[in-house]
XYZ file of C-alpha atoms in Angstrom:
651
model
C 0.000 0.000 0.000
C 1.440 3.333 -0.991
C 2.000 5.930 1.685
C -0.462 8.777 1.991
C 0.788 12.175 0.931
C 2.089 14.356 3.763
C -0.724 16.877 3.265
C -3.324 14.132 3.683
C -1.732 12.950 6.932
C -1.741 16.467 8.302
C -5.415 16.894 7.451
C -6.254 13.678 9.287
C -4.690 14.872 12.570
C -7.363 15.788 15.145
C -8.035 19.460 15.807
C -8.360 20.404 19.466
C -10.964 23.047 20.233
C -11.170 24.986 23.483
C -14.527 23.371 24.180
C -12.886 19.919 24.161
C -10.578 20.827 27.050
C -11.725 19.377 30.411
C -13.378 21.883 32.716
C -10.712 21.423 35.396
C -7.988 22.497 32.962
C -10.118 25.347 31.628
C -10.533 26.622 35.173
C -6.762 26.694 35.648
C -6.437 28.561 32.362
C -9.022 31.083 33.577
C -7.056 31.687 36.769
C -3.953 32.379 34.697
C -5.817 34.657 32.288
C -7.288 36.604 35.205
C -3.817 37.329 36.586
C -2.507 38.222 33.129
C -5.410 40.081 31.478
C -8.801 40.393 33.171
C -10.707 41.826 30.165
C -9.976 38.648 28.209
C -11.559 36.561 30.941
C -14.667 38.752 30.917
C -14.844 38.407 27.137
C -14.553 34.619 27.403
C -17.573 34.564 29.691
C -19.687 36.147 26.945
C -19.016 33.421 24.358
C -21.493 30.791 25.551
C -23.029 29.329 28.703
C -20.247 26.795 29.232
C -17.502 29.418 29.153
C -19.612 31.807 31.212
C -19.956 29.239 33.990
C -16.210 28.553 34.045
C -15.152 32.210 33.829
C -17.625 33.065 36.572
C -15.753 30.798 39.000
C -12.539 32.784 38.542
C -14.204 36.200 38.431
C -16.116 35.538 41.657
C -13.248 34.141 43.711
C -12.390 37.451 45.430
C -14.599 40.024 47.141
C -13.161 43.355 48.248
C -14.989 45.764 50.536
C -13.779 49.235 51.486
C -15.195 50.297 54.857
C -16.217 53.935 55.348
C -19.210 53.735 57.701
C -22.058 51.616 59.030
C -24.683 52.302 56.392
C -22.147 52.149 53.592
C -20.836 48.774 54.804
C -24.353 47.378 55.043
C -25.213 48.583 51.525
C -22.004 47.239 50.026
C -22.454 43.833 51.643
C -26.055 43.712 50.384
C -24.840 44.587 46.907
C -22.269 41.809 46.905
C -24.772 39.255 48.196
C -27.316 40.223 45.527
C -24.717 39.992 42.779
C -23.237 36.692 43.940
C -26.664 35.103 44.383
C -27.720 36.188 40.915
C -24.584 34.539 39.538
C -24.938 31.532 41.861
C -21.389 32.338 42.961
C -21.458 32.451 46.756
C -19.821 29.025 46.731
C -16.977 30.293 44.516
C -15.681 33.050 46.821
C -12.339 32.041 48.326
C -10.950 35.406 49.396
C -12.497 38.348 51.263
C -10.578 41.635 51.586
C -11.556 44.523 53.849
C -9.843 47.901 53.960
C -10.625 51.358 55.278
C -11.710 52.587 58.678
C -14.958 52.253 60.618
C -15.610 55.536 62.472
C -17.073 55.536 65.953
C -20.857 55.690 66.024
C -20.848 59.275 67.251
C -18.574 60.275 64.349
C -20.270 58.193 61.647
C -21.761 60.931 59.478
C -23.174 59.738 56.170
C -21.198 61.108 53.247
C -22.305 61.224 49.645
C -19.685 59.190 47.810
C -19.804 57.277 44.538
C -20.646 53.639 44.979
C -17.865 51.221 44.190
C -18.422 48.630 41.506
C -18.809 45.023 42.505
C -15.987 43.649 40.408
C -13.387 41.197 41.521
C -10.537 42.872 43.394
C -7.289 43.303 41.555
C -5.055 43.198 44.627
C -2.352 40.606 44.901
C -2.797 37.914 47.553
C -1.452 38.946 50.914
C 1.042 36.070 51.007
C 2.893 37.343 47.953
C 5.957 39.489 48.461
C 5.205 43.177 48.560
C 7.325 46.156 47.608
C 10.301 46.979 49.854
C 8.241 49.632 51.614
C 5.010 48.412 53.193
C 2.251 50.761 54.358
C 2.665 51.587 58.039
C -0.542 52.205 59.891
C -1.089 55.011 62.353
C 0.004 54.178 65.882
C -2.062 57.110 67.139
C -5.143 55.305 65.775
C -4.247 52.226 67.782
C -3.727 54.272 70.942
C -7.183 55.862 70.655
C -9.033 52.595 70.045
C -9.432 50.722 73.317
C -10.804 47.184 73.645
C -13.922 48.546 75.307
C -14.689 50.574 72.211
C -14.093 47.508 70.030
C -16.757 45.639 72.002
C -19.178 48.580 71.953
C -18.772 49.059 68.195
C -19.081 45.363 67.385
C -22.613 45.621 65.978
C -21.349 47.809 63.135
C -19.530 44.775 61.716
C -22.496 42.369 61.823
C -23.226 42.673 58.061
C -19.678 41.534 57.301
C -20.018 38.636 59.737
C -23.226 37.613 57.965
C -21.364 37.654 54.651
C -18.700 35.326 56.062
C -21.464 32.924 57.055
C -22.773 32.910 53.459
C -19.384 31.996 51.922
C -18.921 28.231 52.415
C -15.622 28.037 50.498
C -13.911 31.040 52.108
C -10.185 30.336 52.457
C -8.647 33.739 53.235
C -9.907 36.767 55.144
C -7.583 39.761 54.734
C -8.343 42.459 57.282
C -6.740 45.802 56.453
C -8.839 48.182 58.554
C -7.177 50.157 61.328
C -9.883 49.211 63.824
C -9.242 46.326 66.168
C -10.376 43.089 64.537
C -14.088 42.870 65.482
C -15.151 40.185 68.000
C -18.153 39.144 65.894
C -15.908 38.357 62.917
C -13.603 36.221 65.040
C -16.604 34.420 66.519
C -18.003 33.604 63.070
C -14.623 32.404 61.858
C -14.182 30.056 64.802
C -17.758 28.802 64.668
C -18.462 28.552 60.924
C -15.144 28.891 59.040
C -12.478 27.358 61.314
C -10.224 26.501 58.359
C -10.225 30.034 56.941
C -6.841 31.770 57.135
C -6.902 35.157 58.866
C -4.495 37.884 57.682
C -4.362 41.022 59.848
C -2.470 43.930 58.310
C -2.642 46.153 61.402
C -2.089 43.767 64.289
C -1.801 45.676 67.561
C -2.832 44.675 71.079
C -3.986 47.599 73.214
C -3.968 46.287 76.796
C -0.572 44.625 77.172
C 0.534 47.309 79.641
C -2.638 46.890 81.724
C -2.536 44.844 84.936
C -4.943 42.384 83.323
C -4.882 42.064 79.496
C -8.251 42.048 77.781
C -9.650 38.526 77.340
C -10.731 39.198 73.771
C -7.247 40.364 72.798
C -5.798 37.145 74.199
C -8.399 35.184 72.237
C -7.449 37.075 69.060
C -3.708 36.657 69.608
C -4.071 32.903 70.076
C -6.640 32.245 67.349
C -5.900 29.082 65.346
C -7.153 30.957 62.261
C -4.351 33.518 62.499
C -2.096 32.997 59.469
C -0.234 36.270 58.859
C 0.175 39.568 60.695
C 1.687 42.995 60.122
C 2.612 44.595 63.450
C 3.701 48.215 63.875
C 4.704 49.456 67.317
C 6.908 51.767 69.351
C 8.975 50.854 72.376
C 6.962 53.354 74.392
C 3.595 54.946 73.727
C 3.149 58.744 73.658
C 1.364 58.413 77.017
C 4.553 57.057 78.601
C 3.667 53.375 78.995
C 5.719 50.574 77.503
C 4.374 49.011 74.318
C 4.824 45.247 74.741
C 3.680 44.328 71.235
C 7.142 43.154 70.216
C 7.231 40.641 73.075
C 3.659 39.630 72.243
C 4.485 39.000 68.580
C 7.587 37.025 69.575
C 5.438 34.913 71.875
C 2.796 34.374 69.191
C 5.410 33.427 66.591
C 7.172 30.999 68.931
C 4.448 28.391 68.557
C 1.560 29.888 70.496
C -0.339 30.079 67.190
C 0.533 26.884 65.315
C -0.846 28.015 61.941
C 0.985 31.351 61.861
C 2.963 31.464 58.620
C 3.982 35.085 58.027
C 5.074 37.954 60.271
C 5.948 41.494 59.251
C 7.093 43.673 62.108
C 7.961 47.388 62.198
C 9.588 48.965 65.246
C 8.916 52.643 64.680
C 10.730 55.717 65.943
C 10.305 56.114 69.689
C 8.408 59.233 70.866
C 10.867 59.833 73.694
C 13.750 59.710 71.246
C 12.092 62.313 69.024
C 11.384 64.623 71.970
C 14.716 63.897 73.697
C 12.887 62.973 76.897
C 14.455 60.311 79.147
C 12.552 57.041 78.917
C 11.005 56.278 82.315
C 11.540 52.868 83.928
C 9.022 50.254 82.833
C 7.865 46.981 84.285
C 8.598 43.833 82.310
C 5.696 42.204 80.521
C 4.436 39.052 82.191
C 3.410 37.277 79.003
C 0.064 35.764 78.068
C 0.164 33.450 81.103
C -1.676 30.624 79.342
C -1.555 26.976 80.302
C -1.338 26.146 76.604
C 1.943 28.057 76.401
C 3.813 25.404 78.382
C 5.644 22.780 76.390
C 5.263 24.517 73.032
C 7.989 23.972 70.475
C 9.696 26.712 68.509
C 7.678 28.383 65.750
C 8.029 27.539 62.053
C 7.352 30.699 60.078
C 7.809 30.571 56.312
C 7.922 34.333 55.714
C 9.529 36.914 58.011
C 9.902 40.642 57.401
C 11.809 42.778 59.913
C 12.189 46.559 60.094
C 13.658 48.127 63.237
C 14.429 51.752 64.030
C 17.166 52.856 64.237
C 18.683 49.479 63.324
C 18.418 45.747 63.826
C 20.655 44.723 66.713
C 22.237 41.410 67.569
C 19.700 41.044 70.384
C 16.907 41.364 67.811
C 18.495 38.599 65.741
C 18.948 36.407 68.836
C 15.331 36.904 69.894
C 13.921 35.905 66.518
C 16.260 32.943 66.155
C 14.996 31.646 69.497
C 11.393 32.356 68.493
C 11.126 30.686 65.109
C 13.050 28.000 63.304
C 15.125 29.898 60.746
C 15.761 26.658 58.878
C 12.057 26.635 57.893
C 12.069 30.182 56.492
C 11.447 30.478 52.757
C 11.425 34.268 52.529
C 13.378 36.775 54.638
C 13.158 40.561 54.352
C 15.444 42.853 56.368
C 14.232 46.353 55.599
C 16.401 48.470 57.892
C 19.951 49.157 58.969
C 21.595 46.223 60.677
C 24.422 46.237 63.202
C 27.642 44.540 62.115
C 27.551 41.986 64.928
C 23.916 41.183 64.065
C 24.754 40.480 60.417
C 27.749 38.416 61.472
C 25.517 36.414 63.820
C 23.054 35.693 61.000
C 25.914 34.525 58.786
C 27.672 32.324 61.351
C 25.091 31.077 63.833
C 21.851 30.753 61.854
C 20.716 28.043 59.471
C 18.649 29.184 56.480
C 18.672 25.904 54.587
C 15.107 26.339 53.204
C 15.455 29.994 52.214
C 14.432 30.799 48.640
C 14.005 34.584 48.664
C 16.055 37.328 50.345
C 15.412 41.067 50.439
C 18.108 43.115 52.154
C 17.428 46.860 52.223
C 19.015 49.713 54.094
C 16.893 52.666 55.026
C 17.671 56.083 53.598
C 18.145 58.239 56.650
C 21.250 59.967 57.904
C 22.102 57.067 60.182
C 23.550 55.253 57.187
C 24.825 58.309 55.354
C 27.140 59.192 58.218
C 29.091 55.969 58.040
C 32.664 56.379 56.844
C 34.354 54.425 54.091
C 35.932 51.849 56.430
C 32.524 50.926 57.818
C 31.154 50.690 54.285
C 33.871 48.225 53.320
C 33.245 46.243 56.510
C 29.520 46.113 55.737
C 30.298 44.892 52.230
C 32.518 42.130 53.607
C 29.864 41.042 56.110
C 27.190 41.083 53.412
C 29.307 38.777 51.254
C 29.815 36.523 54.255
C 26.059 36.403 54.848
C 25.256 35.734 51.184
C 27.844 32.938 51.127
C 26.203 31.249 54.102
C 22.843 30.951 52.325
C 21.730 28.191 49.975
C 21.373 29.105 46.281
C 18.417 31.501 46.138
C 15.793 32.018 43.447
C 15.017 35.664 44.331
C 17.492 38.277 45.600
C 16.824 41.963 46.234
C 19.691 44.127 47.500
C 19.115 47.796 48.234
C 22.632 48.565 49.396
C 25.973 49.600 47.960
C 26.634 46.721 45.604
C 30.382 46.476 45.042
C 31.876 44.447 42.229
C 33.074 41.879 44.771
C 29.459 41.358 45.895
C 28.339 40.988 42.293
C 31.067 38.396 41.656
C 29.935 36.440 44.720
C 26.338 36.437 43.486
C 27.448 35.025 40.144
C 29.546 32.379 41.859
C 27.139 31.236 44.570
C 23.567 31.961 43.407
C 23.701 32.179 39.613
C 22.507 28.646 38.880
C 19.175 29.155 40.686
C 18.396 32.882 40.629
C 15.311 33.934 38.667
C 14.867 37.417 40.112
C 17.855 39.684 40.780
C 17.150 43.265 41.874
C 20.334 45.249 42.565
C 18.926 48.574 43.709
C 21.394 51.266 44.803
C 21.435 52.742 48.267
C 20.065 56.207 47.466
C 20.382 58.704 50.308
C 18.391 61.318 48.403
C 17.691 62.335 44.820
C 20.555 64.824 44.739
C 23.375 62.511 45.788
C 25.226 59.897 43.762
C 25.280 56.182 44.479
C 28.728 56.428 46.050
C 30.636 53.304 45.039
C 27.643 51.254 43.900
C 28.196 49.120 40.840
C 27.396 50.550 37.406
C 26.850 47.569 35.135
C 28.931 47.300 31.970
C 28.285 45.279 28.829
C 30.980 42.759 29.795
C 29.441 42.193 33.242
C 26.011 41.705 31.680
C 27.437 39.107 29.290
C 28.990 37.300 32.271
C 25.605 37.388 33.963
C 23.985 35.890 30.873
C 26.493 33.025 30.909
C 26.182 32.312 34.640
C 22.436 32.925 35.181
C 20.507 30.757 32.700
C 17.194 31.080 34.608
C 17.157 34.858 35.160
C 13.725 36.330 34.328
C 13.472 39.566 36.331
C 16.357 42.051 36.619
C 16.932 45.506 38.130
C 20.353 47.112 37.659
C 22.036 50.501 37.406
C 23.702 51.358 34.106
C 25.591 54.484 33.027
C 23.712 57.037 30.945
C 26.187 58.502 28.450
C 24.138 60.614 26.036
C 22.986 57.545 24.087
C 26.457 56.890 22.620
C 27.897 53.584 21.386
C 28.892 52.473 24.899
C 25.364 52.975 26.211
C 23.808 51.297 23.175
C 26.152 48.324 23.632
C 24.921 47.900 27.223
C 21.338 47.627 25.992
C 22.268 45.210 23.230
C 24.133 42.980 25.717
C 20.986 42.694 27.853
C 19.460 40.718 25.016
C 21.923 37.906 25.757
C 19.851 37.035 28.850
C 17.750 34.389 27.141
C 14.920 34.139 29.709
C 14.789 37.801 30.713
C 11.197 39.070 30.578
C 11.004 41.899 33.137
C 13.713 44.565 33.223
C 14.149 47.772 35.237
C 17.052 50.101 34.476
C 18.136 53.049 36.595
C 20.210 55.240 34.304
C 22.977 57.009 36.218
C 23.586 60.310 34.464
C 27.216 60.791 33.479
C 29.145 62.560 36.237
C 30.188 65.751 34.511
C 29.592 67.736 37.664
C 30.677 67.488 41.290
C 29.868 69.400 44.416
C 32.350 72.104 45.252
C 34.774 73.972 43.073
C 37.076 72.869 40.305
C 34.376 71.789 37.853
C 35.891 70.822 34.515
C 34.995 73.073 31.615
C 34.296 71.209 28.425
C 36.627 72.496 25.680
C 33.600 72.628 23.383
C 31.746 75.070 25.626
C 30.994 78.284 23.745
C 30.747 81.682 25.371
C 27.154 81.062 26.513
C 27.943 77.670 28.094
C 30.996 79.086 29.919
C 28.857 81.594 31.797
C 28.213 80.897 35.479
C 24.687 79.694 36.181
C 24.531 82.117 39.137
C 26.980 84.700 40.447
C 29.782 83.201 42.557
C 28.751 79.697 41.550
C 31.312 77.247 40.087
C 28.567 75.689 37.932
C 28.449 76.816 34.326
C 25.427 76.935 32.066
C 27.044 74.233 29.972
C 27.041 71.875 32.970
C 23.300 72.400 33.422
C 22.727 71.963 29.689
C 24.567 68.620 29.604
C 22.723 67.395 32.704
C 19.296 68.166 31.251
C 20.140 66.615 27.888
C 21.448 63.443 29.507
C 18.498 63.137 31.902
C 15.777 63.260 29.271
C 13.880 60.019 28.566
C 10.955 60.123 26.169
C 8.825 57.529 24.421
C 11.089 57.461 21.362
C 14.165 56.619 23.436
C 12.231 54.009 25.419
C 11.104 52.292 22.232
C 14.649 52.375 20.856
C 16.044 50.750 24.006
C 13.286 48.119 24.008
C 13.981 47.352 20.359
C 17.752 47.185 20.938
C 17.369 44.661 23.776
C 14.898 42.577 21.801
C 17.195 42.612 18.774
C 20.005 41.196 20.904
C 17.919 38.165 21.914
C 19.168 34.911 20.321
C 16.751 32.551 18.594
C 14.577 30.557 20.985
C 14.765 33.161 23.771
C 11.867 34.444 25.847
C 10.570 37.798 24.652
C 11.121 40.904 26.748
C 7.698 41.701 28.232
C 8.287 44.797 30.349
C 10.918 47.557 30.474
C 11.060 50.362 33.035
C 13.512 53.269 32.719
C 14.418 56.177 34.996
C 17.379 58.538 35.348
C 19.053 59.692 38.548
C 21.463 62.430 39.660
C 21.012 64.570 36.578
C 20.536 67.846 38.426
C 22.236 67.111 41.689
C 24.767 69.898 41.359
C 22.265 72.725 41.707
C 18.730 72.935 43.002
C 17.345 75.063 40.176
C 18.348 72.399 37.632
C 17.186 69.393 39.642
C 13.397 69.872 39.096
C 13.884 70.023 35.329
C 16.061 66.911 35.343
C 13.498 65.096 37.458
C 10.707 66.085 35.112
C 12.385 65.027 31.862
C 13.813 61.926 33.586
C 10.530 60.615 35.013
C 10.192 56.867 34.850
C 8.712 55.405 31.718
C 7.401 51.853 31.385
C 6.863 49.872 28.209
C 4.869 46.639 28.233
C 4.224 44.216 25.431
C 0.538 43.591 24.739
C -0.546 40.197 25.966
C -2.851 39.373 23.027
C -1.279 36.859 20.644
C -2.310 38.899 17.617
C -0.852 42.150 19.028
C 2.427 41.031 20.602
C 4.410 43.551 18.585
C 2.474 46.495 20.027
C 3.686 48.150 23.230
C 1.789 49.961 25.962
C 3.667 52.993 27.289
C 3.124 54.390 30.784
C 4.658 57.474 32.375
C 5.110 58.786 35.908
C 2.604 61.433 36.977
C 4.194 64.864 36.329
C 2.932 66.135 39.691
C 5.455 63.840 41.387
C 8.449 65.586 39.791
C 7.933 69.286 40.578
C 7.165 70.471 37.009
C 5.950 73.836 38.290
C 9.442 74.814 39.469
C 10.748 76.492 36.334
C 13.162 79.175 37.473
C 13.842 82.184 35.233
C 17.572 81.454 35.418
C 17.080 78.087 33.726
C 14.817 79.219 30.876
C 17.554 80.422 28.474
C 19.533 77.224 29.074
C 16.471 75.064 28.488
C 15.563 76.937 25.299
C 19.155 76.643 24.086
C 18.567 72.876 23.981
C 14.879 72.721 23.076
C 13.486 75.792 21.261
C 9.757 76.452 21.190
C 7.917 74.140 18.822
C 5.587 76.995 18.078
C 5.171 80.463 19.492
C 3.943 80.304 23.071
C 4.304 76.523 23.438
C 4.730 75.154 26.956
C 8.254 74.181 27.953
C 7.126 70.832 29.411
C 5.909 69.739 25.959
C 8.917 70.926 23.972
C 11.718 68.652 25.183
C 12.883 65.350 23.707
C 15.589 62.749 24.308
C 18.870 62.379 22.527
C 18.704 59.573 19.945
C 20.229 56.203 20.760
C 23.275 55.287 18.712
C 22.789 52.468 16.233
C 25.369 49.680 16.382
C 25.855 46.741 14.064
């Protein structure tokens, strides 16, 4: 029998339609599409009844309610219940988010505000890593809200408790209101939804300094539903009593709450320190004094985030190592200064064998800025020691001075596993340079591409050199990262200016550019002109950089999906130039469209101009600005007339 022609064989192969895919797989696809592009999921639900039923499961999985008052909360809950019942979707809700603030009954004045739509919330799950700076809730709010008030105001939360009762599949309750977690909600969780995970974003116990702590607060602190907490506290309250919340959180995390998985703790500036008042003597906290506390093993948190003012001490590290098993941690965030002996203790005496993600950030206050060069080198050495003690990580964020030696260690020790590498400079303020932080070169990027085969998300600092061949070569080399999909670049404007005297005068400066920007100032108009030209990033430059990186991608590579650009230090040598440099150097973000038939089209976003002082346009700077960018037409606005230098084209 003769063989069938190839075309005939191809025509006989079965064609798989979306409707033939099992519902379980379609549901997983819908969850992915929701995270990637919600409008597509809504459109899928309009195709037919089968797709509508499946899309409805994903679209109804999250309910978000913003609390502003009693009547408003009742109306919003009623609206959600009506909508979910009409869609037969009460059984599909897995996540309930509450935010806002419930005023006291005497202050609850009805306000006319636009009603919020009842669409699925677009917030990320609480257990995902957040940005390096988390929202810190008002301690004054905590101080004013006593447990007695929480009990008296409990009826205001009854509609939300009734909603919890109606959601049989509820898995996560994320409470982001500044009020104490209401007793009726905790009662309904324990009675009807004991397996629901409770996330409290403003965890604060009010009666720890009282002779007898409130029974409800003890019940809340020991709830088996408690899964994650964000705790913000001061050592002492403004009233002069000791705030024992740190000891309470340590006790809770040490095994008192067996299901606790995540802790984020912020030790804020002390009021006595700010007022330079001696701290009075305080009595030690006696603990929860529970029979259940005896015989408990050490805690096993998976995610820990620490931020201490003014710094994390060795005693802080010792306390947390005794509280929770560091070998079980999967994610660690240190978002503050850290004492040298504390970092050395973490490197030598702690076991982080399960760690997958590390975020190590220094704060930006003068406490760090005052350190001399010897201390900086010592910190760098200790950081390398700490990084060497860790297992190969998949996600690393460093917001410190990244020296070349630290970069080399990362390539040697973590390159085989790292998927996200964010090397953010330690920026003291917008007018100062990065000190000795690493500026990435094309050769270093090529080394990274060779050593880091899995790298998908990258943040680095690169030199901005007027778009010349060297700068263009840096962008082209980024294409050698085969799996890179998300990229953020901080462009460090070329250092043609320094504080103080002795500024170099470019031999190409004409008479205008040699003029001093102000009398008795060492800065010339040419220095300001170069800074503004080098700081400018517009859509055309962003597209050129995106295209250059994509062009450098070898065959079979993942496409670049997102690119974010921003300049820094352009106007740091004089305050009248800085606002202009900030304005023309605002961040710009380019994202590839997710639709398969529009992958070559990019969405371009830009930072809000109000964040970059566009209204500060000093008369002294106008002739310099117009020397670079003349009016497009008579009377045109200066903030519309500028453009970037073109990017050099390289073969």
